């Protein structure tokens, strides 16, 4: 399974756009790129996934270049409530189990 | 309540005692997972289950036992608790027909072994 690398921490201010980049150089053809969010004292929560190009939902956007060796999670106009740990994972879409490997994630802190 | 619940939410136990963490989901999801989360390690998979009576080891299964007699329940037992098992434990589930990357997590159990 492809290993992911992302920054340990990031800081931002309310109202700014935040981009968190994840590197996954060894991503396989069958892998989806998946992001989870974890608030303090809660379990992780799935927020977005993509295979290539751009995906957008009500929470975030995910940008994936053609070579798929990296991806960028974009959070528009963050608020204090977006302070959380964000995990980048790759998941084999051909897998029946759907085993997920969580790294240490990126601690995003949003300041007023 | 619908969803996935864990009990207890907090537990303090002594070294050598047996303790069971409960996980219950109301969706009838086939797959269930147990993770532990420690500072500096992210989440690590302990055990998983593909269906009732089907379980298998994850990354860090030593010292843990699971069972799954009913689809909705997936208890995790620490047979003889050790201080190294002090952690936050998360249960998760996934529908067999759903996206392989989308697991639903419970609120966690914070376990302290003294």
Coordinates of N, CA and C in Angstrom, one line a residue:
Chain A
X1 N 0.8 -1.2 0.0 CA 0.0 0.0 0.0 C 0.9 1.2 0.0
X2 N 0.5 2.2 -0.8 CA 1.3 3.4 -0.9 C 1.4 4.2 0.4
X3 N 2.6 4.6 0.8 CA 2.8 5.4 2.0 C 2.5 6.9 1.6
X4 N 1.9 7.6 2.6 CA 1.6 9.0 2.4 C 2.5 9.8 3.3
X5 N 2.8 11.0 2.8 CA 3.6 12.0 3.6 C 2.9 13.3 3.6
X6 N 2.6 13.9 4.7 CA 2.0 15.2 4.8 C 2.6 16.0 6.0
X7 N 2.4 17.3 6.0 CA 3.0 18.1 7.0 C 2.4 17.7 8.4
X8 N 3.2 17.8 9.4 CA 2.8 17.5 10.8 C 1.8 18.5 11.3
X9 N 2.0 19.8 11.0 CA 1.1 20.8 11.5 C 1.0 22.0 10.5
X10 N -0.1 22.7 10.6 CA -0.3 23.9 9.8 C -1.1 24.9 10.7
X11 N -0.9 26.2 10.5 CA -1.7 27.2 11.2 C -2.3 28.1 10.1
X12 N -3.5 28.6 10.5 CA -4.2 29.5 9.6 C -5.1 30.4 10.5
X13 N -5.6 31.4 9.8 CA -6.5 32.3 10.5 C -7.9 32.2 9.9
X14 N -8.9 32.5 10.7 CA -10.3 32.4 10.2 C -10.5 33.2 8.9
X15 N -11.2 32.6 8.0 CA -11.5 33.2 6.7 C -10.6 32.9 5.6
X16 N -9.4 32.4 5.9 CA -8.4 32.0 4.9 C -8.7 30.7 4.3
X17 N -8.2 30.5 3.1 CA -8.2 29.2 2.4 C -7.0 28.4 2.9
X18 N -7.2 27.1 3.2 CA -6.1 26.3 3.6 C -5.9 25.1 2.6
X19 N -4.7 24.9 2.3 CA -4.3 23.8 1.4 C -3.4 22.9 2.1
X20 N -3.7 21.6 2.2 CA -2.9 20.6 2.8 C -2.4 19.7 1.7
X21 N -1.2 19.6 1.5 CA -0.7 18.7 0.4 C -0.2 17.4 1.0
X22 N -0.5 16.3 0.2 CA -0.1 15.0 0.6 C 0.7 14.4 -0.5
X23 N 1.8 13.7 -0.2 CA 2.6 13.0 -1.2 C 2.4 11.5 -1.1
X24 N 2.2 10.9 -2.2 CA 2.0 9.5 -2.3 C 2.6 9.0 -3.6
X25 N 4.0 9.0 -3.6 CA 4.7 8.7 -4.8 C 4.5 7.3 -5.3
X26 N 4.2 6.3 -4.5 CA 4.1 4.9 -4.9 C 2.6 4.5 -5.1
X27 N 1.7 5.4 -5.4 CA 0.3 5.1 -5.5 C 0.1 4.1 -6.6
X28 N -0.8 3.2 -6.4 CA -1.1 2.1 -7.4 C -2.3 2.6 -8.2
X29 N -2.4 1.9 -9.4 CA -3.5 2.2 -10.3 C -4.8 2.1 -9.7
X30 N -5.0 1.1 -8.8 CA -6.3 0.9 -8.2 C -6.6 1.8 -6.9
X31 N -5.7 2.6 -6.5 CA -5.8 3.3 -5.3 C -6.7 4.6 -5.4
X32 N -7.6 4.8 -4.5 CA -8.3 6.0 -4.3 C -7.5 6.9 -3.3
X33 N -7.6 8.2 -3.4 CA -7.0 9.1 -2.4 C -8.2 9.6 -1.5
X34 N -8.0 9.4 -0.3 CA -9.0 9.6 0.7 C -8.6 10.5 1.8
X35 N -9.4 11.4 2.3 CA -9.1 12.3 3.4 C -10.1 12.1 4.5
X36 N -9.6 12.0 5.7 CA -10.4 12.0 6.9 C -10.1 13.2 7.8
X37 N -11.0 13.5 8.6 CA -10.9 14.6 9.6 C -11.2 14.1 11.0
X38 N -10.4 14.5 11.9 CA -10.7 14.1 13.3 C -10.6 15.3 14.3
X39 N -11.7 15.5 14.9 CA -11.8 16.6 15.9 C -11.3 16.0 17.3
X40 N -10.9 16.8 18.2 CA -10.5 16.3 19.5 C -11.6 15.5 20.2
X41 N -11.2 14.4 20.7 CA -12.1 13.5 21.5 C -13.2 12.9 20.6
X42 N -13.0 12.8 19.3 CA -13.9 12.1 18.4 C -13.2 11.2 17.5
X43 N -14.0 10.3 16.9 CA -13.4 9.4 15.9 C -13.2 10.1 14.6
X44 N -12.3 9.6 13.7 CA -12.2 10.2 12.4 C -13.5 10.2 11.6
X45 N -13.5 11.1 10.7 CA -14.7 11.2 9.9 C -14.3 11.4 8.4
X46 N -14.8 10.6 7.5 CA -14.5 10.7 6.1 C -15.0 12.0 5.6
X47 N -14.2 12.7 4.8 CA -14.6 14.0 4.3 C -14.6 14.0 2.7
X48 N -13.7 13.4 2.1 CA -13.6 13.4 0.6 C -12.7 12.3 0.1
X49 N -13.0 11.9 -1.2 CA -12.1 11.0 -1.9 C -12.1 11.4 -3.3
X50 N -11.0 10.9 -4.0 CA -10.9 11.2 -5.4 C -10.0 10.2 -6.1
X51 N -10.1 10.1 -7.4 CA -9.2 9.3 -8.1 C -8.2 10.1 -9.0
X52 N -8.8 11.1 -9.7 CA -8.0 12.0 -10.5 C -8.7 13.3 -10.7
X53 N -8.0 14.3 -11.1 CA -8.5 15.7 -11.3 C -9.1 16.3 -10.1
X54 N -10.3 16.9 -10.1 CA -10.8 17.6 -9.0 C -12.1 17.1 -8.5
X55 N -12.2 17.1 -7.2 CA -13.5 16.7 -6.6 C -13.9 17.7 -5.6
X56 N -15.1 18.1 -5.5 CA -15.6 19.1 -4.6 C -16.9 18.6 -3.9
X57 N -17.0 18.8 -2.6 CA -18.2 18.6 -1.9 C -18.5 19.7 -1.0
X58 N -19.4 19.6 -0.1 CA -19.8 20.7 0.7 C -18.8 21.1 1.8
X59 N -17.8 20.2 2.0 CA -16.8 20.4 3.0 C -15.5 20.9 2.5
X60 N -15.1 20.3 1.3 CA -13.7 20.5 0.9 C -13.6 20.3 -0.6
X61 N -12.5 20.6 -1.2 CA -12.1 20.2 -2.6 C -10.8 19.4 -2.5
X62 N -10.7 18.5 -3.5 CA -9.5 17.7 -3.6 C -9.0 17.8 -5.0
X63 N -7.7 18.2 -5.1 CA -7.1 18.4 -6.3 C -6.0 17.3 -6.5
X64 N -6.1 16.6 -7.6 CA -5.2 15.5 -7.9 C -4.6 15.7 -9.3
X65 N -3.2 15.9 -9.4 CA -2.6 16.1 -10.7 C -2.6 14.8 -11.5
X66 N -2.3 14.9 -12.8 CA -2.4 13.8 -13.7 C -1.5 12.6 -13.2
X67 N -0.3 12.9 -12.6 CA 0.5 11.7 -12.2 C 0.1 11.1 -10.9
X68 N -0.8 11.7 -10.2 CA -1.4 11.2 -9.0 C -0.4 11.0 -7.9
X69 N 0.8 11.5 -8.0 CA 1.8 11.3 -6.9 C 1.6 12.2 -5.7
X70 N 0.7 13.1 -5.8 CA 0.4 14.0 -4.7 C -1.1 14.4 -4.8
X71 N -1.6 15.0 -3.8 CA -2.9 15.5 -3.8 C -3.0 16.7 -2.8
X72 N -4.0 17.6 -3.0 CA -4.1 18.7 -2.1 C -5.5 18.8 -1.7
X73 N -5.7 18.9 -0.4 CA -7.0 19.1 0.2 C -7.1 20.6 0.4
X74 N -8.2 21.2 -0.1 CA -8.4 22.6 0.1 C -9.7 22.9 0.9
X75 N -9.5 23.7 1.9 CA -10.6 24.0 2.8 C -10.9 25.5 2.6
X76 N -12.0 25.9 2.0 CA -12.2 27.3 1.8 C -12.7 28.1 3.0
X77 N -12.2 29.2 3.2 CA -12.6 30.1 4.3 C -12.8 29.4 5.6
X78 N -11.7 28.9 6.2 CA -11.8 28.1 7.4 C -12.3 29.0 8.6
X79 N -12.9 28.2 9.5 CA -13.3 28.8 10.8 C -12.7 28.1 11.9
X80 N -12.9 28.6 13.1 CA -12.3 27.9 14.3 C -12.7 26.5 14.4
X81 N -13.9 26.1 14.0 CA -14.4 24.8 14.1 C -13.7 23.8 13.1
X82 N -12.9 24.3 12.2 CA -12.1 23.5 11.3 C -10.8 23.0 11.9
X83 N -10.5 23.5 13.1 CA -9.3 23.0 13.9 C -9.5 21.5 14.1
X84 N -8.6 20.7 13.6 CA -8.7 19.2 13.6 C -7.4 18.6 13.0
X85 N -7.3 17.3 13.1 CA -6.3 16.6 12.4 C -6.8 16.1 11.1
X86 N -6.1 16.2 10.0 CA -6.5 15.8 8.7 C -5.6 14.7 8.2
X87 N -6.2 13.6 7.9 CA -5.4 12.4 7.5 C -5.6 12.2 6.0
X88 N -4.5 12.0 5.3 CA -4.5 11.6 3.9 C -4.2 10.1 3.8
X89 N -5.0 9.3 3.1 CA -4.9 7.9 3.0 C -5.1 7.5 1.5
X90 N -4.5 6.4 1.2 CA -4.8 5.8 -0.1 C -5.5 4.4 0.2
X91 N -6.5 4.1 -0.6 CA -7.3 2.9 -0.3 C -7.5 2.2 -1.7
X92 N -7.2 0.9 -1.6 CA -7.3 0.1 -2.8 C -8.7 -0.2 -3.2
X93 N -9.2 0.4 -4.3 CA -10.6 0.2 -4.6 C -11.0 -1.2 -5.0
X94 N -9.9 -2.0 -5.3 CA -10.2 -3.4 -5.6 C -10.2 -4.3 -4.4
X95 N -10.0 -3.7 -3.2 CA -10.0 -4.5 -2.0 C -11.4 -4.7 -1.5
X96 N -11.6 -5.9 -1.0 CA -12.9 -6.2 -0.4 C -13.0 -5.7 1.1
X97 N -11.8 -5.8 1.7 CA -11.8 -5.4 3.2 C -11.8 -3.9 3.3
X98 N -11.1 -3.2 2.5 CA -11.1 -1.7 2.6 C -10.2 -1.3 3.8
X99 N -9.1 -2.0 4.0 CA -8.3 -1.6 5.1 C -7.6 -0.3 4.9
X100 N -7.7 0.6 5.9 CA -7.1 1.9 5.9 C -5.9 2.0 6.8
X101 N -4.9 2.7 6.3 CA -3.7 2.9 7.1 C -3.6 4.4 7.4
X102 N -3.7 4.7 8.6 CA -3.6 6.1 9.1 C -2.2 6.5 9.5
X103 N -1.7 7.5 8.9 CA -0.4 8.1 9.4 C -0.7 9.0 10.6
X104 N 0.2 9.9 10.8 CA 0.1 10.9 11.9 C -0.8 12.1 11.6
X105 N -1.1 12.3 10.3 CA -2.0 13.3 9.9 C -1.4 14.7 10.1
X106 N -2.1 15.7 9.7 CA -1.7 17.1 9.8 C -2.6 17.8 10.8
X107 N -2.0 18.4 11.8 CA -2.8 19.1 12.8 C -3.0 20.5 12.3
X108 N -4.2 20.9 11.9 CA -4.6 22.2 11.5 C -5.1 23.0 12.7
X109 N -4.5 24.1 12.9 CA -5.0 25.0 14.0 C -5.5 26.3 13.3
X110 N -6.7 26.7 13.6 CA -7.2 27.9 13.0 C -7.3 28.9 14.2
X111 N -6.8 30.1 13.9 CA -6.7 31.1 15.0 C -7.7 32.3 14.6
X112 N -8.2 32.9 15.7 CA -9.2 34.0 15.4 C -8.5 35.2 14.8
Chain B
X1 N -30.4 4.8 19.5 CA -29.9 5.8 18.6 C -29.3 5.1 17.4
X2 N -29.4 5.6 16.2 CA -28.8 5.0 15.1 C -27.3 5.4 15.1
X3 N -26.5 4.5 14.5 CA -25.1 4.8 14.4 C -24.2 3.8 15.0
X4 N -23.1 4.2 15.5 CA -22.1 3.3 16.1 C -21.8 3.9 17.5
X5 N -21.9 3.1 18.5 CA -21.7 3.5 19.8 C -20.6 2.6 20.5
X6 N -19.9 3.2 21.4 CA -18.9 2.5 22.2 C -19.2 2.7 23.7
X7 N -18.9 1.7 24.5 CA -19.0 1.8 25.9 C -18.0 0.9 26.6
X8 N -17.5 1.3 27.7 CA -17.7 2.7 28.3 C -16.9 3.7 27.5
X9 N -17.1 5.0 27.7 CA -16.4 6.0 27.1 C -15.0 6.2 27.8
X10 N -15.0 6.0 29.1 CA -13.8 6.1 29.9 C -13.7 4.9 30.8
X11 N -12.4 4.4 31.0 CA -12.3 3.3 31.8 C -10.9 3.3 32.4
X12 N -10.8 3.1 33.7 CA -9.5 3.0 34.4 C -9.5 1.6 35.0
X13 N -8.4 0.9 34.7 CA -8.3 -0.5 35.2 C -6.9 -0.7 35.7
X14 N -6.7 -1.8 36.4 CA -5.4 -2.1 37.0 C -4.7 -3.2 36.1
X15 N -3.4 -3.1 36.1 CA -2.6 -4.1 35.4 C -3.0 -5.5 35.8
X16 N -3.2 -6.4 34.8 CA -3.5 -7.8 35.0 C -5.0 -8.1 35.0
X17 N -5.8 -7.1 35.0 CA -7.3 -7.3 35.0 C -7.7 -7.5 33.5
X18 N -8.8 -8.2 33.4 CA -9.5 -8.3 32.1 C -10.5 -7.2 32.0
X19 N -10.5 -6.6 30.8 CA -11.5 -5.6 30.5 C -12.0 -5.7 29.1
X20 N -13.3 -5.5 28.9 CA -14.0 -5.6 27.6 C -14.5 -4.3 27.2
X21 N -14.2 -3.9 26.0 CA -14.7 -2.7 25.4 C -15.8 -3.1 24.4
X22 N -16.9 -2.4 24.5 CA -18.1 -2.8 23.7 C -18.2 -1.8 22.5
X23 N -18.7 -2.4 21.4 CA -19.0 -1.6 20.2 C -20.3 -2.1 19.6
X24 N -21.2 -1.2 19.3 CA -22.5 -1.6 18.7 C -22.8 -0.7 17.6
X25 N -23.3 -1.3 16.5 CA -23.7 -0.5 15.3 C -25.1 -0.9 14.9
X26 N -25.9 0.1 14.4 CA -27.3 -0.2 14.1 C -27.5 -0.3 12.6
X27 N -26.5 -0.2 11.8 CA -26.7 -0.2 10.3 C -26.6 -1.6 9.7
X28 N -26.3 -2.6 10.5 CA -26.1 -4.0 10.0 C -24.9 -4.0 9.0
X29 N -23.9 -3.2 9.2 CA -22.7 -3.2 8.3 C -22.0 -4.6 8.5
X30 N -21.5 -5.1 7.4 CA -20.7 -6.3 7.5 C -19.4 -6.2 8.2
X31 N -18.7 -5.2 7.8 CA -17.3 -5.0 8.3 C -17.2 -4.2 9.6
X32 N -16.4 -4.6 10.5 CA -16.2 -3.9 11.7 C -14.7 -3.9 12.1
X33 N -14.2 -2.9 12.7 CA -12.8 -2.7 12.9 C -12.6 -2.2 14.3
X34 N -11.4 -2.6 14.9 CA -11.0 -2.0 16.1 C -9.6 -1.3 15.9
X35 N -9.4 -0.1 16.3 CA -8.2 0.7 16.2 C -7.8 1.1 17.6
X36 N -6.5 1.4 17.7 CA -6.0 2.1 18.9 C -5.3 3.3 18.4
X37 N -5.4 4.4 19.2 CA -4.7 5.6 18.8 C -3.8 6.1 19.9
X38 N -2.6 6.2 19.7 CA -1.6 6.7 20.6 C -0.9 7.9 20.0
X39 N -0.4 8.7 20.9 CA 0.4 9.9 20.5 C 1.5 9.5 19.6
X40 N 1.7 10.1 18.5 CA 2.8 9.8 17.6 C 2.7 8.6 16.7
X41 N 1.5 7.9 16.8 CA 1.3 6.7 16.0 C 0.1 6.7 15.1
X42 N -0.7 7.7 15.2 CA -1.9 7.7 14.4 C -2.8 6.6 14.9
X43 N -3.6 6.0 14.0 CA -4.5 4.9 14.4 C -3.9 3.6 13.8
X44 N -3.9 2.6 14.6 CA -3.4 1.3 14.2 C -4.5 0.3 14.4
X45 N -4.6 -0.6 13.4 CA -5.6 -1.6 13.4 C -5.3 -2.8 14.3
X46 N -6.2 -3.1 15.2 CA -6.0 -4.2 16.1 C -6.6 -5.5 15.5
X47 N -7.9 -5.5 15.2 CA -8.6 -6.6 14.7 C -9.7 -6.1 13.8
X48 N -10.1 -7.0 12.9 CA -11.3 -6.6 12.0 C -12.1 -7.8 11.8
X49 N -13.3 -7.6 11.4 CA -14.3 -8.7 11.1 C -15.1 -8.4 9.9
X50 N -15.1 -9.4 9.0 CA -15.8 -9.2 7.7 C -17.3 -9.6 7.8
X51 N -17.7 -10.3 8.9 CA -19.1 -10.7 9.1 C -19.1 -11.4 10.5
X52 N -20.3 -11.8 10.9 CA -20.5 -12.5 12.1 C -19.6 -13.8 12.1
X53 N -18.9 -14.0 13.1 CA -18.1 -15.2 13.3 C -16.9 -15.3 12.4
X54 N -16.5 -14.2 11.7 CA -15.3 -14.1 10.9 C -14.5 -12.9 11.4
X55 N -13.4 -13.2 12.0 CA -12.5 -12.2 12.5 C -11.0 -12.4 12.0
X56 N -10.2 -11.4 12.0 CA -8.8 -11.6 11.7 C -8.0 -10.5 12.3
X57 N -6.7 -10.8 12.4 CA -5.8 -9.9 13.0 C -5.4 -8.7 12.1
X58 N -5.1 -7.6 12.8 CA -4.6 -6.4 12.1 C -3.1 -6.2 12.4
X59 N -2.7 -5.0 12.6 CA -1.3 -4.7 12.8 C -0.8 -5.0 14.2
X60 N -1.6 -4.8 15.2 CA -1.2 -4.9 16.6 C -2.2 -5.7 17.4
X61 N -2.3 -7.0 17.1 CA -3.3 -7.8 17.8 C -2.9 -8.4 19.2
X62 N -1.6 -8.4 19.5 CA -1.2 -9.1 20.7 C -1.8 -8.5 21.9
X63 N -2.3 -9.4 22.8 CA -2.9 -9.0 24.1 C -4.4 -8.7 24.0
X64 N -4.9 -8.9 22.8 CA -6.4 -8.6 22.5 C -7.1 -9.8 22.0
X65 N -8.4 -9.9 22.3 CA -9.2 -10.9 21.8 C -10.5 -10.3 21.3
X66 N -11.1 -10.8 20.2 CA -12.3 -10.2 19.7 C -13.3 -11.4 19.5
X67 N -14.5 -11.1 19.4 CA -15.6 -12.0 19.0 C -16.6 -11.3 18.3
X68 N -17.4 -12.0 17.5 CA -18.5 -11.4 16.8 C -19.6 -12.4 16.5
X69 N -20.4 -12.6 17.6 CA -21.5 -13.6 17.5 C -22.7 -13.0 16.8
X70 N -22.9 -11.6 16.9 CA -23.9 -10.9 16.2 C -23.4 -9.8 15.3
X71 N -24.0 -9.6 14.2 CA -23.5 -8.6 13.2 C -23.3 -7.3 13.9
X72 N -24.2 -6.9 14.8 CA -24.2 -5.5 15.3 C -23.2 -5.3 16.4
X73 N -22.6 -6.3 17.0 CA -21.7 -6.2 18.1 C -20.3 -6.7 17.8
X74 N -19.3 -6.0 18.3 CA -17.9 -6.4 18.1 C -17.1 -6.0 19.3
X75 N -17.2 -6.8 20.4 CA -16.5 -6.5 21.6 C -15.0 -6.8 21.5
X76 N -14.2 -6.0 22.2 CA -12.7 -6.1 22.2 C -12.4 -6.4 23.7
X77 N -11.7 -7.5 23.9 CA -11.3 -7.9 25.3 C -9.8 -7.8 25.5
X78 N -9.3 -7.2 26.5 CA -7.9 -7.2 26.9 C -7.9 -8.3 28.0
X79 N -7.2 -9.4 27.7 CA -7.3 -10.5 28.6 C -6.6 -10.2 29.9
X80 N -5.5 -9.6 29.9 CA -4.7 -9.2 31.1 C -4.0 -7.8 30.8
X81 N -4.7 -6.8 31.2 CA -4.3 -5.5 30.8 C -2.9 -5.1 31.2
X82 N -2.2 -4.4 30.3 CA -0.8 -3.9 30.6 C -0.8 -2.4 30.4
X83 N 0.2 -1.7 31.0 CA 0.2 -0.3 30.9 C 0.4 0.2 29.5
X84 N 1.0 -0.7 28.7 CA 1.2 -0.3 27.2 C -0.1 -0.3 26.5
X85 N -1.1 -0.8 27.1 CA -2.4 -0.8 26.4 C -3.3 0.4 26.8
X86 N -2.7 1.3 27.6 CA -3.3 2.6 27.8 C -3.4 3.3 26.5
X87 N -4.6 3.7 26.0 CA -4.8 4.2 24.7 C -6.2 4.7 24.5
X88 N -6.5 5.3 23.4 CA -7.9 5.5 23.0 C -8.2 4.5 21.9
X89 N -9.3 3.8 22.1 CA -9.7 2.8 21.3 C -11.0 3.2 20.4
X90 N -10.9 3.0 19.1 CA -12.0 3.4 18.2 C -12.5 2.1 17.5
X91 N -13.8 2.0 17.5 CA -14.4 1.0 16.7 C -15.0 1.7 15.4
X92 N -15.0 0.9 14.3 CA -15.5 1.5 13.1 C -16.3 0.4 12.3
X93 N -17.1 0.8 11.4 CA -17.8 -0.2 10.6 C -17.9 0.3 9.2
X94 N -18.2 -0.6 8.3 CA -18.3 -0.3 6.8 C -19.3 -1.3 6.2
X95 N -20.1 -0.8 5.4 CA -21.0 -1.6 4.6 C -20.3 -2.4 3.5
X96 N -20.6 -3.6 3.3 CA -20.0 -4.4 2.3 C -20.2 -3.9 0.9
X97 N -21.4 -3.2 0.7 CA -21.7 -2.6 -0.6 C -21.3 -1.2 -0.7
X98 N -20.7 -0.6 0.3 CA -20.3 0.8 0.3 C -18.9 0.9 -0.2
X99 N -18.5 2.2 -0.2 CA -17.1 2.5 -0.7 C -16.1 1.9 0.3
X100 N -15.1 1.3 -0.3 CA -14.0 0.7 0.5 C -13.3 1.7 1.4
X101 N -13.3 2.9 1.0 CA -12.5 3.9 1.8 C -13.4 4.6 2.9
X102 N -14.6 4.3 3.0 CA -15.5 5.1 3.9 C -15.9 4.2 5.1
X103 N -15.2 4.4 6.2 CA -15.5 3.8 7.4 C -16.2 4.8 8.4
X104 N -17.1 4.3 9.2 CA -17.8 5.1 10.2 C -17.3 4.8 11.6
X105 N -16.8 5.8 12.2 CA -16.1 5.6 13.5 C -17.0 5.9 14.7
X106 N -16.8 5.2 15.8 CA -17.5 5.5 17.0 C -16.8 6.6 17.7
X107 N -17.3 7.0 18.9 CA -16.7 8.2 19.6 C -15.4 7.8 20.4
X108 N -15.1 6.6 20.5 CA -13.9 6.2 21.2 C -14.1 5.8 22.7
X109 N -13.2 5.0 23.2 CA -13.1 4.7 24.6 C -11.7 5.0 25.1
X110 N -11.6 5.9 26.1 CA -10.3 6.2 26.6 C -10.0 5.2 27.8
X111 N -9.0 4.4 27.6 CA -8.6 3.4 28.6 C -7.3 3.7 29.2
X112 N -7.3 3.7 30.5 CA -6.1 3.9 31.3 C -5.8 2.7 32.1
X113 N -4.6 2.1 32.0 CA -4.2 1.0 32.8 C -3.1 1.4 33.8
X114 N -3.5 1.2 35.1 CA -2.6 1.7 36.1 C -1.7 0.6 36.7

